[in-house]
PDB file of C-alpha atoms in Angstrom:
ATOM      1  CA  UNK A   1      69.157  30.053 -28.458  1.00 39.00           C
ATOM      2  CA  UNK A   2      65.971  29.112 -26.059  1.00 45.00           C
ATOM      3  CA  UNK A   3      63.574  27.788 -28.404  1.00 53.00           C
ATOM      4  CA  UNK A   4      60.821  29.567 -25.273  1.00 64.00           C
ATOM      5  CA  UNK A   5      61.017  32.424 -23.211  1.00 84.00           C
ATOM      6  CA  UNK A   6      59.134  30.213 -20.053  1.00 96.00           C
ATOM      7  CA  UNK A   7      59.616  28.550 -17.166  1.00 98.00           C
ATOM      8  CA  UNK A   8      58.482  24.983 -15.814  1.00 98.00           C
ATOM      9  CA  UNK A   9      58.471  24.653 -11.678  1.00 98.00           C
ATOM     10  CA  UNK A  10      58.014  20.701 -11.067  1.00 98.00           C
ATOM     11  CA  UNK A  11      58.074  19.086  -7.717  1.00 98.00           C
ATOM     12  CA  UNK A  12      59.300  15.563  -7.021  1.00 97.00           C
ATOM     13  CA  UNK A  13      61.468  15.713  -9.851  1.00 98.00           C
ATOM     14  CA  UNK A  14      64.307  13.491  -8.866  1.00 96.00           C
ATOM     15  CA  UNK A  15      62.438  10.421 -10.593  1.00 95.00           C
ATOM     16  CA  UNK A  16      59.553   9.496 -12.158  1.00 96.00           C
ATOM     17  CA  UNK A  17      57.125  11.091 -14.267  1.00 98.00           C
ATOM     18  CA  UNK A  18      58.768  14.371 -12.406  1.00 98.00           C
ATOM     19  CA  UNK A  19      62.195  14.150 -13.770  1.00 98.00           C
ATOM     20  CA  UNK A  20      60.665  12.691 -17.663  1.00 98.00           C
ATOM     21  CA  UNK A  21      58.452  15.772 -17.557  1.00 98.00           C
ATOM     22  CA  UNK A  22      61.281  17.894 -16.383  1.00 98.00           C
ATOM     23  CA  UNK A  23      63.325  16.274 -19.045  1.00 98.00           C
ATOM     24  CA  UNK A  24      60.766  17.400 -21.673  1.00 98.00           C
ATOM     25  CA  UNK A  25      60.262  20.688 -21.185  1.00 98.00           C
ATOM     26  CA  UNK A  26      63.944  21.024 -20.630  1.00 98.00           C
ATOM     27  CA  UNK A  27      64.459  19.576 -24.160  1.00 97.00           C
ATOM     28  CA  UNK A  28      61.675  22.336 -25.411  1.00 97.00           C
ATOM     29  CA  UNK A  29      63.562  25.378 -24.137  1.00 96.00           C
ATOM     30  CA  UNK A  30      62.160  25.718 -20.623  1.00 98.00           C
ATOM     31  CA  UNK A  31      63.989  27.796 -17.864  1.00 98.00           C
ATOM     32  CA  UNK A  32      63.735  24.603 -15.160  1.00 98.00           C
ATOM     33  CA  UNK A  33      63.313  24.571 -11.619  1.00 98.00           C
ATOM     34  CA  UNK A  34      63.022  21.086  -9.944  1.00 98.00           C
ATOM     35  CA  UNK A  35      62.346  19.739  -6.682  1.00 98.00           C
ATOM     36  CA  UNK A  36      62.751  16.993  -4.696  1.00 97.00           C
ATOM     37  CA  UNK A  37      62.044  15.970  -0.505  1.00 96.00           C
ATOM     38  CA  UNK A  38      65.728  14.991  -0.048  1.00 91.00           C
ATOM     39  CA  UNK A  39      67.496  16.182  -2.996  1.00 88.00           C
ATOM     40  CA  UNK A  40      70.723  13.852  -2.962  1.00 91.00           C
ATOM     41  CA  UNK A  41      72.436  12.277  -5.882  1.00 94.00           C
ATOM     42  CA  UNK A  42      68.968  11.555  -7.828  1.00 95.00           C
ATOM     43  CA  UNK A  43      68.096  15.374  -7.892  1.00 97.00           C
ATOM     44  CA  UNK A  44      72.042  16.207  -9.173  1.00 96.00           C
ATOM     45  CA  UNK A  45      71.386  13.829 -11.866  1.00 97.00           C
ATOM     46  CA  UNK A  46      68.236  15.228 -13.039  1.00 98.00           C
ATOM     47  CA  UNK A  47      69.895  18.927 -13.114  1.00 98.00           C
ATOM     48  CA  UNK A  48      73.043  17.280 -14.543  1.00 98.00           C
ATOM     49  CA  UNK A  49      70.663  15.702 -17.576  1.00 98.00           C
ATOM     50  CA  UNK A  50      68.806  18.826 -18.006  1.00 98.00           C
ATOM     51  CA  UNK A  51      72.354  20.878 -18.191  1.00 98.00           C
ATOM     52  CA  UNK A  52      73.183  18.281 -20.890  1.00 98.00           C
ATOM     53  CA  UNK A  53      70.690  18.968 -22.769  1.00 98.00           C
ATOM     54  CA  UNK A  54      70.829  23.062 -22.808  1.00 97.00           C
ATOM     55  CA  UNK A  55      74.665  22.180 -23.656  1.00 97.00           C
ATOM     56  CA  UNK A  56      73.541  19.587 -26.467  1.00 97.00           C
ATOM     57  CA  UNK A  57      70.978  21.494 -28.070  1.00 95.00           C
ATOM     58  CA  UNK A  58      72.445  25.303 -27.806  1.00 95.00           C
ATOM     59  CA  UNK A  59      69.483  26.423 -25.079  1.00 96.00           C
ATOM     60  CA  UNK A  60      70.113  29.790 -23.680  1.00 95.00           C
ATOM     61  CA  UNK A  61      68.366  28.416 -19.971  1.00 97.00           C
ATOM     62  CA  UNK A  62      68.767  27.537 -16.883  1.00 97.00           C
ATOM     63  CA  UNK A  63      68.185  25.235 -13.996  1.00 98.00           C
ATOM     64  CA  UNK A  64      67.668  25.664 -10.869  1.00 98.00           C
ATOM     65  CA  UNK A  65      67.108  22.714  -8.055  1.00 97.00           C
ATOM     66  CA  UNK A  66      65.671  22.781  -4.343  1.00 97.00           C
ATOM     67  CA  UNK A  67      65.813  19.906  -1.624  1.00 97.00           C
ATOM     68  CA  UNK A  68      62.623  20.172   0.412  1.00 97.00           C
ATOM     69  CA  UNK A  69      59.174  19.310   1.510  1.00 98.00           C
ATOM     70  CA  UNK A  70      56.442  21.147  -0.486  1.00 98.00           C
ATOM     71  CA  UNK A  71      54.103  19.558   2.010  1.00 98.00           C
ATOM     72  CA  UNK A  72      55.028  22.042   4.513  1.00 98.00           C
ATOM     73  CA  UNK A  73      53.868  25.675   4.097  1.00 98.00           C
ATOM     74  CA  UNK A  74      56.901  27.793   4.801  1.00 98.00           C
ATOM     75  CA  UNK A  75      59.188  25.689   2.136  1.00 98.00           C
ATOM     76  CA  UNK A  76      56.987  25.565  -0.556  1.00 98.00           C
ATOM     77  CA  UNK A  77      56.529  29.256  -0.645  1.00 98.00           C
ATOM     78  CA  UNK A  78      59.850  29.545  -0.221  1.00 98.00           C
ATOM     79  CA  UNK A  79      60.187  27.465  -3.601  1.00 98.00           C
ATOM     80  CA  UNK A  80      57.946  29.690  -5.287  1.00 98.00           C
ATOM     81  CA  UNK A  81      59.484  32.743  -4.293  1.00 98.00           C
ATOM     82  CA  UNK A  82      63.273  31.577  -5.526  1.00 97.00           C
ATOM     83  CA  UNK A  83      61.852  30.532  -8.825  1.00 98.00           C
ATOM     84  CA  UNK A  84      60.133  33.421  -9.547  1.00 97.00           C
ATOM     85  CA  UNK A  85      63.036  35.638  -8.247  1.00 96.00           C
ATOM     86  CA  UNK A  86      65.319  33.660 -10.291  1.00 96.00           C
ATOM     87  CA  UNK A  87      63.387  33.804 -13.487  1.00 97.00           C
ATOM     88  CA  UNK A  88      60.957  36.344 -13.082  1.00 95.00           C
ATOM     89  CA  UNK A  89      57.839  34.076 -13.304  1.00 94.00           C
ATOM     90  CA  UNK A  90      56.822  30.197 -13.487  1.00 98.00           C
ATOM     91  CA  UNK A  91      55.081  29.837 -16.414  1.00 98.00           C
ATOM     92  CA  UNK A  92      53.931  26.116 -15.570  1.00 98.00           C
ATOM     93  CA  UNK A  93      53.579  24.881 -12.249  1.00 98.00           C
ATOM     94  CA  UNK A  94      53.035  20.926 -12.456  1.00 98.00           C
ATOM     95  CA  UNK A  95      52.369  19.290  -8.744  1.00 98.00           C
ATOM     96  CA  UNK A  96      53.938  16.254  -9.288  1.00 98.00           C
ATOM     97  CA  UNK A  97      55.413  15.048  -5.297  1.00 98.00           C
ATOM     98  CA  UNK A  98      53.378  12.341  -3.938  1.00 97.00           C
ATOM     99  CA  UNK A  99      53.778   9.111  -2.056  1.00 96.00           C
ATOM    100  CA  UNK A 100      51.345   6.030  -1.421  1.00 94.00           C
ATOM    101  CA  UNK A 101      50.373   3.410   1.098  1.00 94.00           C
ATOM    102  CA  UNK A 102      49.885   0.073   0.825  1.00 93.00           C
ATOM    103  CA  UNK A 103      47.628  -1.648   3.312  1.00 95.00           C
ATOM    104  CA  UNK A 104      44.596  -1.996   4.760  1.00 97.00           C
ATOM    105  CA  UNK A 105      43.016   1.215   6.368  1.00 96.00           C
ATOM    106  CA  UNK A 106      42.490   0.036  10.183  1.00 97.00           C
ATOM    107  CA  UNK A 107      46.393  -1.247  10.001  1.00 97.00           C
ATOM    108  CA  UNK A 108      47.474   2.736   8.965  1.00 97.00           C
ATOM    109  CA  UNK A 109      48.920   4.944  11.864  1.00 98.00           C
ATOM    110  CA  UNK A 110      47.517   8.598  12.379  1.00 98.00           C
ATOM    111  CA  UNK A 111      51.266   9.677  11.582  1.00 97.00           C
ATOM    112  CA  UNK A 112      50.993   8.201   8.385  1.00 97.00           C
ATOM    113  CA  UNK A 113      47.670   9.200   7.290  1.00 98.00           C
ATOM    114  CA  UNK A 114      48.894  12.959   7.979  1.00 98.00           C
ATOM    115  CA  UNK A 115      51.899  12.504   6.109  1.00 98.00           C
ATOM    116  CA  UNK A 116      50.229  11.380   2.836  1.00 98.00           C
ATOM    117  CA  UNK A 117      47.772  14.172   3.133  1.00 98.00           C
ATOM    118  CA  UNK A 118      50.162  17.030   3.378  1.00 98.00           C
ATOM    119  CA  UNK A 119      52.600  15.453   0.440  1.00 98.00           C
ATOM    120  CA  UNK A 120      49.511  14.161  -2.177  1.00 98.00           C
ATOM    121  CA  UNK A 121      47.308  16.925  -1.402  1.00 98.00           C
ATOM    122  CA  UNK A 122      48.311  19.945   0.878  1.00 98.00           C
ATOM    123  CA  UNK A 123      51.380  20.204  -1.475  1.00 98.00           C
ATOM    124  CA  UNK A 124      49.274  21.478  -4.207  1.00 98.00           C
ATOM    125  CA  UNK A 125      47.605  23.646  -2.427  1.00 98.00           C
ATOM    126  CA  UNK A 126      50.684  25.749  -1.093  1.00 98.00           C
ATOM    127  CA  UNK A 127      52.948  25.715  -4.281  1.00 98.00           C
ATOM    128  CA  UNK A 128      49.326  26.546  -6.362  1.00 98.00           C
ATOM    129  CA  UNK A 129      48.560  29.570  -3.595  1.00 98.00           C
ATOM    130  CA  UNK A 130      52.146  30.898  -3.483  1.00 98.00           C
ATOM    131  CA  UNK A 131      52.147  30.867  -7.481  1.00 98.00           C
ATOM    132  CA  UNK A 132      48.865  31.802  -8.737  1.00 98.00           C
ATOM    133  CA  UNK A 133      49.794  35.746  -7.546  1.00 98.00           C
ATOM    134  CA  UNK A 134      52.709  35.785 -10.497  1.00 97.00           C
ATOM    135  CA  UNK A 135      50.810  34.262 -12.485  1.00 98.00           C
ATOM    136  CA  UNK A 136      47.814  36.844 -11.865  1.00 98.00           C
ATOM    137  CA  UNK A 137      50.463  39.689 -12.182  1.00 96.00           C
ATOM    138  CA  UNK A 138      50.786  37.940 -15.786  1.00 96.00           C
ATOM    139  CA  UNK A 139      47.374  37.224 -16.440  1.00 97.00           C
ATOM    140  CA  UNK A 140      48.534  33.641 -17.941  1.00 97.00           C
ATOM    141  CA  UNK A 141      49.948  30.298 -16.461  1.00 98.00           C
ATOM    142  CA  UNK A 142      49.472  26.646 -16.238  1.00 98.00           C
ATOM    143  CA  UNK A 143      48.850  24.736 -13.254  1.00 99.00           C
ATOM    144  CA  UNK A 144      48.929  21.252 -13.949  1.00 99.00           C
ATOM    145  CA  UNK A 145      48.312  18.550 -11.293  1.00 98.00           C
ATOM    146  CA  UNK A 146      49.407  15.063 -11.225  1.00 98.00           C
ATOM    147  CA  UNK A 147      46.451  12.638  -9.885  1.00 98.00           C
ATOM    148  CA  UNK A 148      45.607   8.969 -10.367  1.00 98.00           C
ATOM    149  CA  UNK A 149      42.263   7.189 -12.199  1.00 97.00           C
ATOM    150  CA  UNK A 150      41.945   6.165  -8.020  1.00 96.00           C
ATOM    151  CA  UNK A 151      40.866   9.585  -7.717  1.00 97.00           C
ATOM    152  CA  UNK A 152      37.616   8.834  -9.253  1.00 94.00           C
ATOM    153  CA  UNK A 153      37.294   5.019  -8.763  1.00 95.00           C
ATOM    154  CA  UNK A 154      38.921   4.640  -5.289  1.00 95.00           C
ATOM    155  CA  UNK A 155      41.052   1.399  -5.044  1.00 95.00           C
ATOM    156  CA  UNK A 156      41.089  -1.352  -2.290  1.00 95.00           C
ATOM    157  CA  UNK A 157      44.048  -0.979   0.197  1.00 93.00           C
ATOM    158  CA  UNK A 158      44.608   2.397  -1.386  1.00 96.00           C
ATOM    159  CA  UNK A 159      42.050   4.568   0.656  1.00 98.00           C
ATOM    160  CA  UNK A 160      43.891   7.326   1.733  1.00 97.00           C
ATOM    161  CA  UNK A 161      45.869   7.756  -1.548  1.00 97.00           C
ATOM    162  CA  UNK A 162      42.606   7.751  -3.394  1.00 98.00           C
ATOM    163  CA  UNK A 163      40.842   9.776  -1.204  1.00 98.00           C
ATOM    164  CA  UNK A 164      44.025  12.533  -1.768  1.00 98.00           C
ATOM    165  CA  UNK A 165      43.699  12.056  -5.397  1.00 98.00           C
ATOM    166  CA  UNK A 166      40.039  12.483  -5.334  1.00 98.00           C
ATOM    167  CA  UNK A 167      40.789  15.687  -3.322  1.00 98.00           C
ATOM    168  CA  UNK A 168      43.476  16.756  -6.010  1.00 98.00           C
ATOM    169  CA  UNK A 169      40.320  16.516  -8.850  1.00 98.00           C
ATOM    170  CA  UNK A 170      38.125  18.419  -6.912  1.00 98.00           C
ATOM    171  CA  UNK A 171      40.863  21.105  -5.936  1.00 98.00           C
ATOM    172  CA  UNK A 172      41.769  21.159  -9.547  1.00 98.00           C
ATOM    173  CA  UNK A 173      37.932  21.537 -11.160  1.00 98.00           C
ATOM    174  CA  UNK A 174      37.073  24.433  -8.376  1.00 98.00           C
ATOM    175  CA  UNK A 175      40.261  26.389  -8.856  1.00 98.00           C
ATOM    176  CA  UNK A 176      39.962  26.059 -12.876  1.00 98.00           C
ATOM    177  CA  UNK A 177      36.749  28.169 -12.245  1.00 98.00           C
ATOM    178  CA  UNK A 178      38.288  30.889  -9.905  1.00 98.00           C
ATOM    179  CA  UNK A 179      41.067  31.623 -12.401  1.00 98.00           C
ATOM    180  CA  UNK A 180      40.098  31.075 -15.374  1.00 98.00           C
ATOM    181  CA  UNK A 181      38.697  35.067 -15.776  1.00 98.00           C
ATOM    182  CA  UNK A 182      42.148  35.807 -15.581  1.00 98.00           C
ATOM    183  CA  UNK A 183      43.785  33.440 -18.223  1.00 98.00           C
ATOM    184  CA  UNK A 184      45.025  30.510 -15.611  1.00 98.00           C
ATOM    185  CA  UNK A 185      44.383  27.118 -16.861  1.00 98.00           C
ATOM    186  CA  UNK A 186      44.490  24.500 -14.284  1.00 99.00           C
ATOM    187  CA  UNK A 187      44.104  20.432 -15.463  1.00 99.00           C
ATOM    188  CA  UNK A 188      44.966  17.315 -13.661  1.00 98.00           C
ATOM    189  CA  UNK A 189      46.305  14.148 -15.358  1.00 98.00           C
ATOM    190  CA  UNK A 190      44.949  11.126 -14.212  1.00 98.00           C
ATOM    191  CA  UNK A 191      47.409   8.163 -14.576  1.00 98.00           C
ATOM    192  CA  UNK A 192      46.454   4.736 -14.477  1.00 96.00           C
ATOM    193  CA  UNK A 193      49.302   2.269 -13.774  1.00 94.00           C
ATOM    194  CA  UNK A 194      52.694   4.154 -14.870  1.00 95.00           C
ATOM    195  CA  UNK A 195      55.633   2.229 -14.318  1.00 91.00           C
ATOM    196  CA  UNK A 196      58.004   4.127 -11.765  1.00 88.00           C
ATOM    197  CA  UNK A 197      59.209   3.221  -8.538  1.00 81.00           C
ATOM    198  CA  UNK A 198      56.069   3.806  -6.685  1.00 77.00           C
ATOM    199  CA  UNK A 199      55.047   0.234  -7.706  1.00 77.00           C
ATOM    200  CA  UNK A 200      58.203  -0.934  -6.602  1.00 73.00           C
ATOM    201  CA  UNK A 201      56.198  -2.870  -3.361  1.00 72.00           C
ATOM    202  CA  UNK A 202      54.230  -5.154  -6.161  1.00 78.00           C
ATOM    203  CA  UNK A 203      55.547  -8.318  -7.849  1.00 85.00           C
ATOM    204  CA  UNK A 204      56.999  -8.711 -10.900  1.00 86.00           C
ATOM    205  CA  UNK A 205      53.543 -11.155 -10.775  1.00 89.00           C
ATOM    206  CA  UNK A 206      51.158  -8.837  -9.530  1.00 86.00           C
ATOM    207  CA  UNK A 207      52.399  -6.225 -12.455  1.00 88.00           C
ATOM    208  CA  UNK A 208      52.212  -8.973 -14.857  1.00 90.00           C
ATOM    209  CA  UNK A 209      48.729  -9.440 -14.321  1.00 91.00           C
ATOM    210  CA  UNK A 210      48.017  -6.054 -13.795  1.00 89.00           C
ATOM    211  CA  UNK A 211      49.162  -5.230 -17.605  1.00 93.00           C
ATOM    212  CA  UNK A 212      47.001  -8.104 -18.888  1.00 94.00           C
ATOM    213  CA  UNK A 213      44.262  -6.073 -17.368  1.00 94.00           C
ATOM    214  CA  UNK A 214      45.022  -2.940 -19.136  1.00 96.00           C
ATOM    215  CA  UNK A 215      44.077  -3.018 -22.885  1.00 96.00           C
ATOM    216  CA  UNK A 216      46.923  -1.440 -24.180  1.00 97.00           C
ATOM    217  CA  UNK A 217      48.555  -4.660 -22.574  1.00 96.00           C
ATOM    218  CA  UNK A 218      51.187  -2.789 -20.507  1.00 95.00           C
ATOM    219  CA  UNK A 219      52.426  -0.693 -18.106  1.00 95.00           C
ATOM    220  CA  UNK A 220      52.517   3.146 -19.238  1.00 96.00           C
ATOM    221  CA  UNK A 221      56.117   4.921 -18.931  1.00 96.00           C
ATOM    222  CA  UNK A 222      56.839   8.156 -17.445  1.00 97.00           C
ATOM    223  CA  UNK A 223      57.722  10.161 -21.234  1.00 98.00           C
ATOM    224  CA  UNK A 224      54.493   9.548 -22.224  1.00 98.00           C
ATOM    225  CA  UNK A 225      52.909  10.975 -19.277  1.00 98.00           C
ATOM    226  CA  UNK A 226      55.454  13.794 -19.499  1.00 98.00           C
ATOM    227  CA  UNK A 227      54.490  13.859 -23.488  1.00 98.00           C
ATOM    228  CA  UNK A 228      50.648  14.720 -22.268  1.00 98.00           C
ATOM    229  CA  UNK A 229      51.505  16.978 -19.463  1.00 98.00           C
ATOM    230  CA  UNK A 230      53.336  19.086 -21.888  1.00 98.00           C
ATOM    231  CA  UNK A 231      50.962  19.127 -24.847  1.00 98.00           C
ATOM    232  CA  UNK A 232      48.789  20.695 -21.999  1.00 98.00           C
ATOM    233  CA  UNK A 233      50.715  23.242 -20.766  1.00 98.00           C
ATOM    234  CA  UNK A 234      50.421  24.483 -24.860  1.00 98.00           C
ATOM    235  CA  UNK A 235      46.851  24.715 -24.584  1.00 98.00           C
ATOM    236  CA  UNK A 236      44.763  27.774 -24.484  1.00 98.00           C
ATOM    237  CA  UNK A 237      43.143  28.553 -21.650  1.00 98.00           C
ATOM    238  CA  UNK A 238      39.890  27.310 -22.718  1.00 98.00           C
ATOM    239  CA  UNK A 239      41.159  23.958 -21.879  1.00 98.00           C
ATOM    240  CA  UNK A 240      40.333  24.105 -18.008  1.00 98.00           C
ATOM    241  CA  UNK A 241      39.024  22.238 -15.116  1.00 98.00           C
ATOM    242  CA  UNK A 242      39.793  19.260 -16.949  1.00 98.00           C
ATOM    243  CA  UNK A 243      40.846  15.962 -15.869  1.00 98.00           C
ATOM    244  CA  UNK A 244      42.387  13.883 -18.094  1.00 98.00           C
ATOM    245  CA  UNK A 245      42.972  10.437 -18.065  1.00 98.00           C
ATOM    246  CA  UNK A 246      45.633   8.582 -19.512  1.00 98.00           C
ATOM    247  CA  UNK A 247      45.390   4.387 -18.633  1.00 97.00           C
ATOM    248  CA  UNK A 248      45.395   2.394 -22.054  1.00 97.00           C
ATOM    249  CA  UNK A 249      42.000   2.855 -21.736  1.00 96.00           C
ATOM    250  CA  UNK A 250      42.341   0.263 -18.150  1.00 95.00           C
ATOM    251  CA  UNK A 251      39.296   2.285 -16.640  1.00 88.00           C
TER     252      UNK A 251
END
């Protein structure tokens, strides 16, 4: 039996702190539906894990994937519209997809400045819009956005991926307000280093002294960011508007 009547929507779920948190939820009883740009073989293998575990654990739920790009408009509602078709609702949308850049600013083409807009930041905004009429029809939800602690110190050679982040915070505080009347809670969880493959263009070096910087002394891992996300999406909804940082206490 599902331990949960609900339903978790994730985007970039194919690796990463998307497919842990998709994982976990999963493992709780969630109805999943998971998302990736490309979809391919690390997509199948999430839904393949997640179908394990229903199997393993006797969960009466389902899983549902979709290849696409939630930066553009017309897929991303269509993602919200399947899931809630499918399952009636999404109980927890968590706006996970996002990419970074490297370099310095003055070396970064328009193309790419536009492209890390629509996935870190525009993203949110159409899979939150398409949602947030369900979840008004329900007058409950969670809309949970994943940022970075460059959101609200800005790093060197990582302008336009802070400045995103930074726009994710400020999305995330001004929405909490609008919806909270009707029983919507909407958090961001700022992570600090997390290792996943989005650090893959760093040194072994580099991440060794990064760690040493950290007090915890390490890297953080994807479960425990997936642990937080879903302790979250348990709260009422007087926990709103919130950003909340998890580092090893780097920042």
């Amino acid at each position: 039996m599902s331990l949960v009547n609900k339903t978790l929507l994730v985007t970039g779920a194919s690796r990463g702190i998307g497919r842990a948190i998709a994982l976990k939820f999963a493992a709780m009883g969630y109805n999943t539906v998971i998302n990736s740009l490309h979809g391919g073989e690390k997509l199948e293998d999430t839904a393949h894990e997640i179908n394990e575990i229903y199997k393993k654990n006797s969960i009466d739920a389902e899983c549902v994937s979709l290849a696409g790009d939630v930066g553009n408009a017309e897929f991303a509602a269509k993602l919200i519209k399947t899931a809630c078709e499918h399952f009636g609702n999404v109980d927890c949308l968590v706006n996970n997809a996002g990419i970074s850049y490297v370099g310095l600013l003055q070396d970064m083409s328009d193309e790419d400045w536009q492209r890390i807009i629509a996935t870190n930041l525009s993203a949110v905004h159409y899979c939150s819009k398409n949602v947030i009429p369900h979840m008004l029809e329900k007058k409950r939800g969670h809309i949970i956005n994943i940022s970075s602690v460059w959101g609200s110190h800005g790093a060197s050679c990582e302008v336009a991926y802070s400045a995103t982040k930074g726009g994710v915070n400020t999305y995330t505080k001004a929405l909490a307000r609008e919806l909270a009347p009707s029983g919507i809670a909407v958090n961001a969880i700022a992570c600090g280093c997390i290792d996943t493959d989005m650090n893959k263009c760093f040194t072994e070096a580099d991440l060794k002294a990064l760690a040493e910087e950290i007090p915890v002394g390490r890297l953080g891992n994807a479960e425990e960011v997936a642990e937080l996300v879903y302790a979250t999406a348990q709260q009422s909804v007087y926990l709103t508007g919130q950003i909340i940082t998890i580092d090893g206490g780097w920042m």
